[in-house]
Coordinates of N, CA and C in Angstrom, one line a residue:
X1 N -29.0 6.0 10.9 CA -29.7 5.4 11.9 C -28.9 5.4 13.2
X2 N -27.8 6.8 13.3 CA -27.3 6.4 14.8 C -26.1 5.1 14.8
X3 N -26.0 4.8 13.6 CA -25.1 3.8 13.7 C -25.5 2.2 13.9
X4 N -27.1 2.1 14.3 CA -27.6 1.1 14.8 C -27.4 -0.6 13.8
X5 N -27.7 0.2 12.8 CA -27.2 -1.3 11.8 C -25.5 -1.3 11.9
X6 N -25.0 -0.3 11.8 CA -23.1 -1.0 11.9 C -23.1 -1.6 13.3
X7 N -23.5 -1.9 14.3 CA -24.1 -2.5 15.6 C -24.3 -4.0 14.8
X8 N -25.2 -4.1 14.1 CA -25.6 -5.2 13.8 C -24.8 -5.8 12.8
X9 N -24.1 -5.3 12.0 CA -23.4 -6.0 10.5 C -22.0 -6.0 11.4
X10 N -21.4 -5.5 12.2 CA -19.8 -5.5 12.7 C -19.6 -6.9 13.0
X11 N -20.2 -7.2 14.0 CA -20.3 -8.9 14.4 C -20.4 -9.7 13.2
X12 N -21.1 -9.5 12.7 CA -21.7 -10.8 11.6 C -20.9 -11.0 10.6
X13 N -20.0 -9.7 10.0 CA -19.1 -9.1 9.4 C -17.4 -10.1 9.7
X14 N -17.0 -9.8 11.5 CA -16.2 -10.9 12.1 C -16.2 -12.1 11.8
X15 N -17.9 -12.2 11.9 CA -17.6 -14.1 12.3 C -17.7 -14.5 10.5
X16 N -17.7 -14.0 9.5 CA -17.8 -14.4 8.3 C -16.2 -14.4 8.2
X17 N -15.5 -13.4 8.4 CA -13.9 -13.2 8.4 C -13.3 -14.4 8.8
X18 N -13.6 -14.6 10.4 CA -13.0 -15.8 10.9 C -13.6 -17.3 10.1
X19 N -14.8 -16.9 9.3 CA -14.9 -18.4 8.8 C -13.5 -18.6 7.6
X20 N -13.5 -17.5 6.5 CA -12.4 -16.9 5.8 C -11.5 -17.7 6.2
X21 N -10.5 -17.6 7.3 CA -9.4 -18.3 7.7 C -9.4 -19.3 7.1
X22 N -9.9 -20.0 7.3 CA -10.3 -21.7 7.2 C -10.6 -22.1 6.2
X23 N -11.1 -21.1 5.3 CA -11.5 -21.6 3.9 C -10.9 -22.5 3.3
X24 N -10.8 -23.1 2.1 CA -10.0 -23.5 1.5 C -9.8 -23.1 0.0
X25 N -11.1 -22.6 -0.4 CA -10.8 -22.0 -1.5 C -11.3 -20.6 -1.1
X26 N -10.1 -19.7 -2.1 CA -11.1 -17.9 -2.2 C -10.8 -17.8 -3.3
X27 N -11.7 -16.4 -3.7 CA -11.4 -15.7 -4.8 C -10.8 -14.2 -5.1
X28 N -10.7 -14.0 -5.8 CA -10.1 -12.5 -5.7 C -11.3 -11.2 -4.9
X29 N -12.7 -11.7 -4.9 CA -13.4 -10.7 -3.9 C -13.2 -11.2 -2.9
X30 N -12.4 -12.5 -2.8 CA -12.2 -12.5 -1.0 C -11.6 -11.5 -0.7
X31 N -10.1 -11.2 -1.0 CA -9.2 -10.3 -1.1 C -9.6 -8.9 -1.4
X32 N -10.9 -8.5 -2.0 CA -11.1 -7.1 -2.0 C -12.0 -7.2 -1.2
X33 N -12.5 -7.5 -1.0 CA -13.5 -7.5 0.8 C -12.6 -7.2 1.7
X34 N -11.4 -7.6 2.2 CA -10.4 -7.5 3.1 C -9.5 -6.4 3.2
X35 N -9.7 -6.1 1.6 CA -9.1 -4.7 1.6 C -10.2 -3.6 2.2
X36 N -11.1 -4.1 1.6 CA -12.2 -3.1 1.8 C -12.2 -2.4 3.3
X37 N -12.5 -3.6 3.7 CA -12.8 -4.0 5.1 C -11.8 -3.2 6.5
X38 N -10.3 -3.0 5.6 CA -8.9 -2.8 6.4 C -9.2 -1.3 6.3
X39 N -9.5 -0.7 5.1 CA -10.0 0.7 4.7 C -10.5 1.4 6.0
X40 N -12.2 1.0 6.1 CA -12.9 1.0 6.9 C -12.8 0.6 8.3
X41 N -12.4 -0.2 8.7 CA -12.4 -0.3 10.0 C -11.0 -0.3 10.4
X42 N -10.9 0.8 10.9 CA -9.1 1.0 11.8 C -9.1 -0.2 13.1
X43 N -9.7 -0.7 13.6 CA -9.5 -1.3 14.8 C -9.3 -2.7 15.0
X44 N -9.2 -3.1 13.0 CA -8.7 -4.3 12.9 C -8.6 -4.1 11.3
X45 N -8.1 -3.1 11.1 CA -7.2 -3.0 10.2 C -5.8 -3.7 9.6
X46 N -5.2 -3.8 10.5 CA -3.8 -4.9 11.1 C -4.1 -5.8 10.3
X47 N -5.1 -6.7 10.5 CA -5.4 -8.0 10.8 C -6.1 -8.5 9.3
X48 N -7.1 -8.0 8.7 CA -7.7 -7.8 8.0 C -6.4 -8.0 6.4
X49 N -5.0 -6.8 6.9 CA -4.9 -7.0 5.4 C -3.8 -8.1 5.5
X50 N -3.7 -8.2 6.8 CA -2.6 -9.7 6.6 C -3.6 -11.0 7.1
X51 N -4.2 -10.9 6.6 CA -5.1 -11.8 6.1 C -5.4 -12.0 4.4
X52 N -5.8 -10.8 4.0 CA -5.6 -10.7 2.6 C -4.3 -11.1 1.8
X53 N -3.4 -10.6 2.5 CA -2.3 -11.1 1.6 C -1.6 -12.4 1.8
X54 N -2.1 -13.0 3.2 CA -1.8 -14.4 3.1 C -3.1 -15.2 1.8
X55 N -4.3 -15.3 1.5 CA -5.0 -15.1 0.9 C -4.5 -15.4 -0.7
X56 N -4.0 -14.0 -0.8 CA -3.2 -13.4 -2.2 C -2.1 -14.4 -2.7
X57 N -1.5 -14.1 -1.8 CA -0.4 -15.7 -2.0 C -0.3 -16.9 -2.1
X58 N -2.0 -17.6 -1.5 CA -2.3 -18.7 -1.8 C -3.1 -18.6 -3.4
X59 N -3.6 -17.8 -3.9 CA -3.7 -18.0 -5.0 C -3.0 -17.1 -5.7
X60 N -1.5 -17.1 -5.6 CA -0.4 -16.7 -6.8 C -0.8 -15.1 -6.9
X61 N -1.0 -14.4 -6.6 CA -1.3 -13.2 -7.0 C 0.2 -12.5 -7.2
X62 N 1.7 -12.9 -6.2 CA 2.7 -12.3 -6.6 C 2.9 -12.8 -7.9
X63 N 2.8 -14.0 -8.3 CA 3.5 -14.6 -9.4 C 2.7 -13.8 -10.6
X64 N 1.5 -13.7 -10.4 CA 0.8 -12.9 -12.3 C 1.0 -12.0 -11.7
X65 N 1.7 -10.9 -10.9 CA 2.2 -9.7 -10.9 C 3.5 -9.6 -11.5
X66 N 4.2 -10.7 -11.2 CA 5.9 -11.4 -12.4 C 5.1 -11.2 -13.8
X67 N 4.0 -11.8 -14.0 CA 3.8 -12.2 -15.7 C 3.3 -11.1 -16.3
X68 N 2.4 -10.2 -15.3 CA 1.7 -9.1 -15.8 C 2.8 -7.8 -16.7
X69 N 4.1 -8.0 -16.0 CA 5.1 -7.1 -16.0 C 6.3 -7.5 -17.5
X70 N 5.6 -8.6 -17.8 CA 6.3 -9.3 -19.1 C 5.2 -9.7 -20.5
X71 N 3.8 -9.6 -20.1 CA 2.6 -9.8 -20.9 C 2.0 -8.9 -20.7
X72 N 1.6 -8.5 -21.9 CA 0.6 -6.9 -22.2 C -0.6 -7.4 -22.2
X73 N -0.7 -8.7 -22.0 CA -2.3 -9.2 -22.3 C -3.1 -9.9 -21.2
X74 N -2.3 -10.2 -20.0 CA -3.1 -10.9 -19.2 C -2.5 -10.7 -17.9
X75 N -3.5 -10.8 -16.9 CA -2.9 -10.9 -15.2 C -2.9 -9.1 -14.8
X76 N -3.4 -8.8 -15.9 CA -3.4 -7.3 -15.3 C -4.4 -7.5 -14.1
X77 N -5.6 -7.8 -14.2 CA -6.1 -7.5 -12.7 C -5.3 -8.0 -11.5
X78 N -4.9 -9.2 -11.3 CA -4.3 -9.7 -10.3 C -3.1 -8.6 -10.2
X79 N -2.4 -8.5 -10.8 CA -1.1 -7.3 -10.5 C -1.9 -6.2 -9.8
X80 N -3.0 -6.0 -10.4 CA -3.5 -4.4 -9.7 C -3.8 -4.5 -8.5
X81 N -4.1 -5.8 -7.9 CA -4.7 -5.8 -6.9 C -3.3 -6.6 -5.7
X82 N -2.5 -7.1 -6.0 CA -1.1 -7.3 -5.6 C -0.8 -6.2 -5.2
X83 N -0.7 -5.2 -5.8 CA -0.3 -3.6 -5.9 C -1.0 -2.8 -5.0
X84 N -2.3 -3.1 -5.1 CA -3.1 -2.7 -3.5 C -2.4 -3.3 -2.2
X85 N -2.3 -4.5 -2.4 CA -2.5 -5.3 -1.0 C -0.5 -4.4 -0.5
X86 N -0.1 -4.4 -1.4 CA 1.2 -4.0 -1.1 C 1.3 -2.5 0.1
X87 N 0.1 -1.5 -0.7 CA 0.0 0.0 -0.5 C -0.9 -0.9 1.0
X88 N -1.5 -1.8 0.8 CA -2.4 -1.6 2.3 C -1.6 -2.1 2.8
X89 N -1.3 -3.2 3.0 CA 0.2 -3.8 4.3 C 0.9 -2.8 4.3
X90 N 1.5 -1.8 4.1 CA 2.6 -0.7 4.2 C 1.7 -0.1 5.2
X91 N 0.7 0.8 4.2 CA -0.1 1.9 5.1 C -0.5 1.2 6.5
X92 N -0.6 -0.6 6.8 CA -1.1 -0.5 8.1 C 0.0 -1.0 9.1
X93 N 1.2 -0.8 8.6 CA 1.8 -1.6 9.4 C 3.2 -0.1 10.0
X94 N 3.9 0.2 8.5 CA 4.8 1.3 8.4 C 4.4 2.4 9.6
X95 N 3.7 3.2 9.2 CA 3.1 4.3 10.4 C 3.0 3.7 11.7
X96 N 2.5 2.5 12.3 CA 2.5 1.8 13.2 C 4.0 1.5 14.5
X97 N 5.0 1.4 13.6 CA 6.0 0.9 13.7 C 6.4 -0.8 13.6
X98 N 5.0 -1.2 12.6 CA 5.2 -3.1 12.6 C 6.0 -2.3 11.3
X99 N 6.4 -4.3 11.3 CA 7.2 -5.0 10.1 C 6.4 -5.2 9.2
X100 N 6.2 -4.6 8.0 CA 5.5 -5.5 7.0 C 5.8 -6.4 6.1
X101 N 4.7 -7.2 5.6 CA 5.0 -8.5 5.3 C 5.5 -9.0 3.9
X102 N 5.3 -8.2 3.1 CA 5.3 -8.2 1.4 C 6.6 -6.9 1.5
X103 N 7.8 -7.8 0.7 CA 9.1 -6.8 0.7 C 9.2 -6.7 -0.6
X104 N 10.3 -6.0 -0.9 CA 10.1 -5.5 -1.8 C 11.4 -6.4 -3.1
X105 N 10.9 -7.2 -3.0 CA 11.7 -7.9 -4.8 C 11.3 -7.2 -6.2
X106 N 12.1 -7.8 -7.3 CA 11.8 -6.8 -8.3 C 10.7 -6.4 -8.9
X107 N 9.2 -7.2 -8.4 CA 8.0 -6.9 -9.1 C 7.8 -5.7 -8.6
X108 N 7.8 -5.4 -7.2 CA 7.7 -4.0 -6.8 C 8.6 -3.0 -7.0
X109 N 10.1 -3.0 -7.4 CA 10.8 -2.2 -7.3 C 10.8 -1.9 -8.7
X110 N 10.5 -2.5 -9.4 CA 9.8 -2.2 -10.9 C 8.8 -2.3 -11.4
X111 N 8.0 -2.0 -10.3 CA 6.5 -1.5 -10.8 C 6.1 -0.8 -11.8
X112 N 6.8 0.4 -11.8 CA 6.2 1.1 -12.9 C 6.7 0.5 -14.5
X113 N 7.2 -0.2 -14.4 CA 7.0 -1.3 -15.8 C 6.0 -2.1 -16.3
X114 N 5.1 -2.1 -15.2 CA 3.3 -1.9 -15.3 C 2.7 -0.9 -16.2
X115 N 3.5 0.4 -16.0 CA 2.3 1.5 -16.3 C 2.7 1.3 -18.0
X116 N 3.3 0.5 -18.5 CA 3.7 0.5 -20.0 C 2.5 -0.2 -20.3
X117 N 1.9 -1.0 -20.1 CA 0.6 -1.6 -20.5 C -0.2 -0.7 -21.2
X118 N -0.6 -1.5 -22.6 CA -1.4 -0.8 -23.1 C -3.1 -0.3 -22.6
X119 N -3.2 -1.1 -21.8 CA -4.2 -0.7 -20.7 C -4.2 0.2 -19.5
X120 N -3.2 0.5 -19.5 CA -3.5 1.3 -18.1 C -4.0 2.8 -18.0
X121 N -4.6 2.9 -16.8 CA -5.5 3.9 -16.6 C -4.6 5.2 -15.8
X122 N -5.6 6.6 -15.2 CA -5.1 7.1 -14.1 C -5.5 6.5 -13.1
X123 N -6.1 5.8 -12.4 CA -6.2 4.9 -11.5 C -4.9 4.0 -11.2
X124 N -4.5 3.6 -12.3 CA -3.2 2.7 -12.1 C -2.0 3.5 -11.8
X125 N -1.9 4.6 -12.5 CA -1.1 5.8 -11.9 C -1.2 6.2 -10.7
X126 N -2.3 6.6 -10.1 CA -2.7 7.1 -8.6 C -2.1 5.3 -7.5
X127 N -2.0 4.3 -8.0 CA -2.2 3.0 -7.3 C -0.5 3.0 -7.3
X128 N 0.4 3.9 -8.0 CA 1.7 3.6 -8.4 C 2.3 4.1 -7.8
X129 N 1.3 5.4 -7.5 CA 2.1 6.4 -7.0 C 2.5 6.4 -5.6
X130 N 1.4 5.1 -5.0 CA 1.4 5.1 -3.7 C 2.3 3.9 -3.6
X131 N 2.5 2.7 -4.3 CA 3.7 2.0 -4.6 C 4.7 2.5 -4.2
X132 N 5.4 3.9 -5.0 CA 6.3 4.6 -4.8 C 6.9 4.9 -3.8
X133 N 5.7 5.6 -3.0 CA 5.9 6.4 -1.8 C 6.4 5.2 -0.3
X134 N 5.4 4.4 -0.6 CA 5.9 3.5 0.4 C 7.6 2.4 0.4
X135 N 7.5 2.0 -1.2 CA 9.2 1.7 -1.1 C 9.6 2.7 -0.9
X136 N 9.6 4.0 -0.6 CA 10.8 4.5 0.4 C 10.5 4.6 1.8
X137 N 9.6 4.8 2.1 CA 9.1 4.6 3.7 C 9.2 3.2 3.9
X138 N 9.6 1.8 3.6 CA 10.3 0.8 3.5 C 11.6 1.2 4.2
X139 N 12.1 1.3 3.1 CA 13.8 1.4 3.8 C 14.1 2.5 4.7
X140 N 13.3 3.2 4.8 CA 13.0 4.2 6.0 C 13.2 3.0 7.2
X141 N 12.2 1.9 7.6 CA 11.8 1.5 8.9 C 13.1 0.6 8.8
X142 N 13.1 -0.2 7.4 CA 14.3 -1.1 7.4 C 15.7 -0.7 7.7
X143 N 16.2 0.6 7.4 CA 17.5 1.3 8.1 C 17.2 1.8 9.5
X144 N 16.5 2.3 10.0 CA 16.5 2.9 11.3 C 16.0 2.1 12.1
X145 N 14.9 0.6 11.6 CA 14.4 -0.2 12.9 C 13.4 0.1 13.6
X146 N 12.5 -0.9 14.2 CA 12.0 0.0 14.9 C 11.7 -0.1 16.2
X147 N 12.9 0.4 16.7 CA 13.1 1.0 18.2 C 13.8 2.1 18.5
X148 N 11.8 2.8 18.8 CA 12.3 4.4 18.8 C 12.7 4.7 19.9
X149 N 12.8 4.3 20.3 CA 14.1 5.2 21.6 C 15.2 5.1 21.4
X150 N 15.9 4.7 19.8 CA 17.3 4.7 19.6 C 17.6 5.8 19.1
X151 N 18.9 6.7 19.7 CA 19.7 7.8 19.4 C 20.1 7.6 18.0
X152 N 19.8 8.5 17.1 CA 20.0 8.8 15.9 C 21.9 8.7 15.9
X153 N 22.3 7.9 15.3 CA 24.1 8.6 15.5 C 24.4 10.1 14.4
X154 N 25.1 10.9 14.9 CA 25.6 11.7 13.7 C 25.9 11.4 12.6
X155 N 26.5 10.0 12.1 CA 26.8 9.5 10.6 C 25.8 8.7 10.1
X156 N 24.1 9.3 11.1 CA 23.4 8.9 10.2 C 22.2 9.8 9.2
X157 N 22.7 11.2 9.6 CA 22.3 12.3 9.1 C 21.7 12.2 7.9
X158 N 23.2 11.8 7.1 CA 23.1 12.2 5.7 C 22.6 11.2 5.4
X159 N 22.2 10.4 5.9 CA 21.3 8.7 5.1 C 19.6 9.9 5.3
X160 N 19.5 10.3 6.6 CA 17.9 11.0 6.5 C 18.0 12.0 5.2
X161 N 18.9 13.0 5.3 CA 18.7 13.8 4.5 C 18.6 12.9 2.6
X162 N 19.4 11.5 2.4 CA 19.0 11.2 0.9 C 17.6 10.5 0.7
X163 N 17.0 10.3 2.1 CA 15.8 9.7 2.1 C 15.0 10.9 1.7
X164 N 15.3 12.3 2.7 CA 14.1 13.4 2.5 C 14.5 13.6 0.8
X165 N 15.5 13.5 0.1 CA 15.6 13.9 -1.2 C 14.5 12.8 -2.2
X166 N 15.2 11.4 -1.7 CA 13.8 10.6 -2.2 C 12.3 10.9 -2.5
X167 N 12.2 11.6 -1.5 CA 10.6 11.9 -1.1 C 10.4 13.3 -2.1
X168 N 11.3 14.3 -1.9 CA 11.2 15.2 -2.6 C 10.9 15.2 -4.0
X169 N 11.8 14.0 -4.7 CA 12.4 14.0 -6.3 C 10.6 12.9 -6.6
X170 N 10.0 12.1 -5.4 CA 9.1 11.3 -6.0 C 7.6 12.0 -5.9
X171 N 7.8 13.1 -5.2 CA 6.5 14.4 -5.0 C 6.4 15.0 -6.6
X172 N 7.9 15.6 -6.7 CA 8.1 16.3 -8.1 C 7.2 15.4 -9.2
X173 N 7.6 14.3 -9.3 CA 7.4 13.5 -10.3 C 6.2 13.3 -10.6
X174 N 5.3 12.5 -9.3 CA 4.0 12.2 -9.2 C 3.2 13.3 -9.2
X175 N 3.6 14.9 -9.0 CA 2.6 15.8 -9.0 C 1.7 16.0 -10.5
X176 N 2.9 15.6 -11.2 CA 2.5 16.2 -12.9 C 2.2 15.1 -13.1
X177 N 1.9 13.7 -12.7 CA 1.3 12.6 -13.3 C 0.2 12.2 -13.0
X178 N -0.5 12.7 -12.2 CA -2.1 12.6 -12.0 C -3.0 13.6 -12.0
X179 N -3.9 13.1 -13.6 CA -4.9 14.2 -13.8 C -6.1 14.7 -13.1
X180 N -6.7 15.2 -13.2 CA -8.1 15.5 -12.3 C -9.2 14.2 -13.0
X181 N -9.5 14.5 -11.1 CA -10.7 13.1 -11.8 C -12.0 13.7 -11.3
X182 N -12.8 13.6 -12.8 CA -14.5 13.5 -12.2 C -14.8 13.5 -11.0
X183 N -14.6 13.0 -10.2 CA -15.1 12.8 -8.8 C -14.3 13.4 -7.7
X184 N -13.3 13.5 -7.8 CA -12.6 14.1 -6.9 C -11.5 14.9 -7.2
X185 N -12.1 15.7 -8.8 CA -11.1 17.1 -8.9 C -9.7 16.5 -9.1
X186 N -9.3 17.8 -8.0 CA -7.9 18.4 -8.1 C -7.0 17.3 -7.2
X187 N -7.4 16.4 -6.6 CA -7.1 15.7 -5.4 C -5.6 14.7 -5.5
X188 N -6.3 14.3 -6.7 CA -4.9 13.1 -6.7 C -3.3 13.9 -6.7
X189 N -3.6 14.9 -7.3 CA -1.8 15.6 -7.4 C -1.8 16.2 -5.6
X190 N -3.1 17.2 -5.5 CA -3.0 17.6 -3.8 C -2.4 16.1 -3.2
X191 N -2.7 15.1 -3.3 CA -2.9 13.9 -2.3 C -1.4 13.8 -2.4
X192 N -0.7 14.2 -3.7 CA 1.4 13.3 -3.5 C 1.5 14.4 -2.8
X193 N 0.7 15.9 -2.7 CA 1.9 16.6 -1.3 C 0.8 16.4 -0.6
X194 N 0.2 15.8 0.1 CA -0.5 15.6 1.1 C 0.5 14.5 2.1
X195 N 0.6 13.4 0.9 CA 1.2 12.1 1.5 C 3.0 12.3 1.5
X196 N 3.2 13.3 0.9 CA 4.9 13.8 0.8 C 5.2 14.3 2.7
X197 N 4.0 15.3 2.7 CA 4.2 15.8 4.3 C 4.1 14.8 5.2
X198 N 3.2 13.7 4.7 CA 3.4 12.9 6.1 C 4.5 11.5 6.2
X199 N 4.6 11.5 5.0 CA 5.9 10.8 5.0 C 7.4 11.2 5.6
X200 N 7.6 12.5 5.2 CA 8.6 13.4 5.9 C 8.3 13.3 7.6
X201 N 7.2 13.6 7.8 CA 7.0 14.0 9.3 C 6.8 12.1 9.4
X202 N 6.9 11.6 8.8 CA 7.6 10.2 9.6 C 8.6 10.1 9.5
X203 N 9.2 10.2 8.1 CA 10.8 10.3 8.5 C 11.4 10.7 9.7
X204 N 11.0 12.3 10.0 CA 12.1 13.0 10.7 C 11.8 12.3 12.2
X205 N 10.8 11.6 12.3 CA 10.1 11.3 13.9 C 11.1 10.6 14.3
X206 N 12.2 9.9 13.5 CA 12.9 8.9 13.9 C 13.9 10.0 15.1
X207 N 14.5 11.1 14.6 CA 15.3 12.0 15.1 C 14.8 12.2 16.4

């Protein structure tokens, strides 16, 4: 229709958001709405997922991501979706040059002590993978900073070049770990060197 109804649901869409704020209680579709919502609309994307993850945190979602990682039986959804909000705060902030807000302690840096669950899917693999990729575009922004107009010094070379190895050894790895999916093929293994090249070409941008 020309767009005519996203005309009409964009506003209505906001002012339900800004009621959000104020809530006092949500639920976990608060939080996937917000994701949704960050997906879709780039132009308050920002805002959207740090909203969610303030959200997230008010109802514990880091903590059953601690328990999910120690119990095979329960808090799996909340971990999964902790694990999202992680990949969206990264994706909206990292490329940006913001700070993002969710660092990295040991539920994230041992994520894939998740994928031991007797439940887990390729979906949870594809959600890991991007886990992955971002703790090292993490310490990407956290060693260089971010103010790009700073001269790279020479003895900081070889720190870029163990990050490009990072990137390299976590392409290798994730290529052979995601199978083809019904819906979109070949895509998930294309997608780690999709997201391998643009991670590099953020690396090297610091130079």
């Amino acid at each position: 229709d020309e767009g005519r109804m996203y005309d009409i649901c964009y506003p209505i869409f906001l002012e339900l958001v800004s009621q959000t704020m104020f809530d006092r209680y949500h639920t976990l579709d608060d939080v996937r709405a917000l994701c949704i919502g960050a997906f879709w609309l780039s132009d308050v994307s920002w805002k959207l997922s740090g909203l969610a993850v303030r959200i997230a945190t008010e109802l514990n979602l880091h903590q059953a991501c601690a328990k999910a990682l120690h119990n095979g039986t329960s808090h799996a959804e909340e971990a999964r979706l902790w694990y999202f909000l992680y990949v969206c705060d990264h994706h909206f902030s990292i490329a940006y040059g913001r700070p993002p807000v969710i660092n990295e302690n040991p539920t994230i840096t041992c994520h894939e002590h998740f994928l031991q669950r007797p439940d887990v899917t390729q979906a949870d693999y594809r959600l890991h993978s991007q886990v992955g990729i971002f703790i090292i575009l993490s310490r990407v922004f956290h060693t260089f900073g971010p103010d790009r107009a700073r001269m790279i010094g020479s003895d900081e070379f070889e720190t870029l070049r163990r990050f490009d190895a990072d990137m390299g050894y976590w392409r290798d790895r994730w290529k052979t770990r995601l199978d083809p999916n019904p819906y979109i093929s070949e895509y998930p293994a294309k997608g780690v060197t999709l997201h391998y090249l643009f991670a590099r070409m953020l690396l090297f941008s610091v130079c």
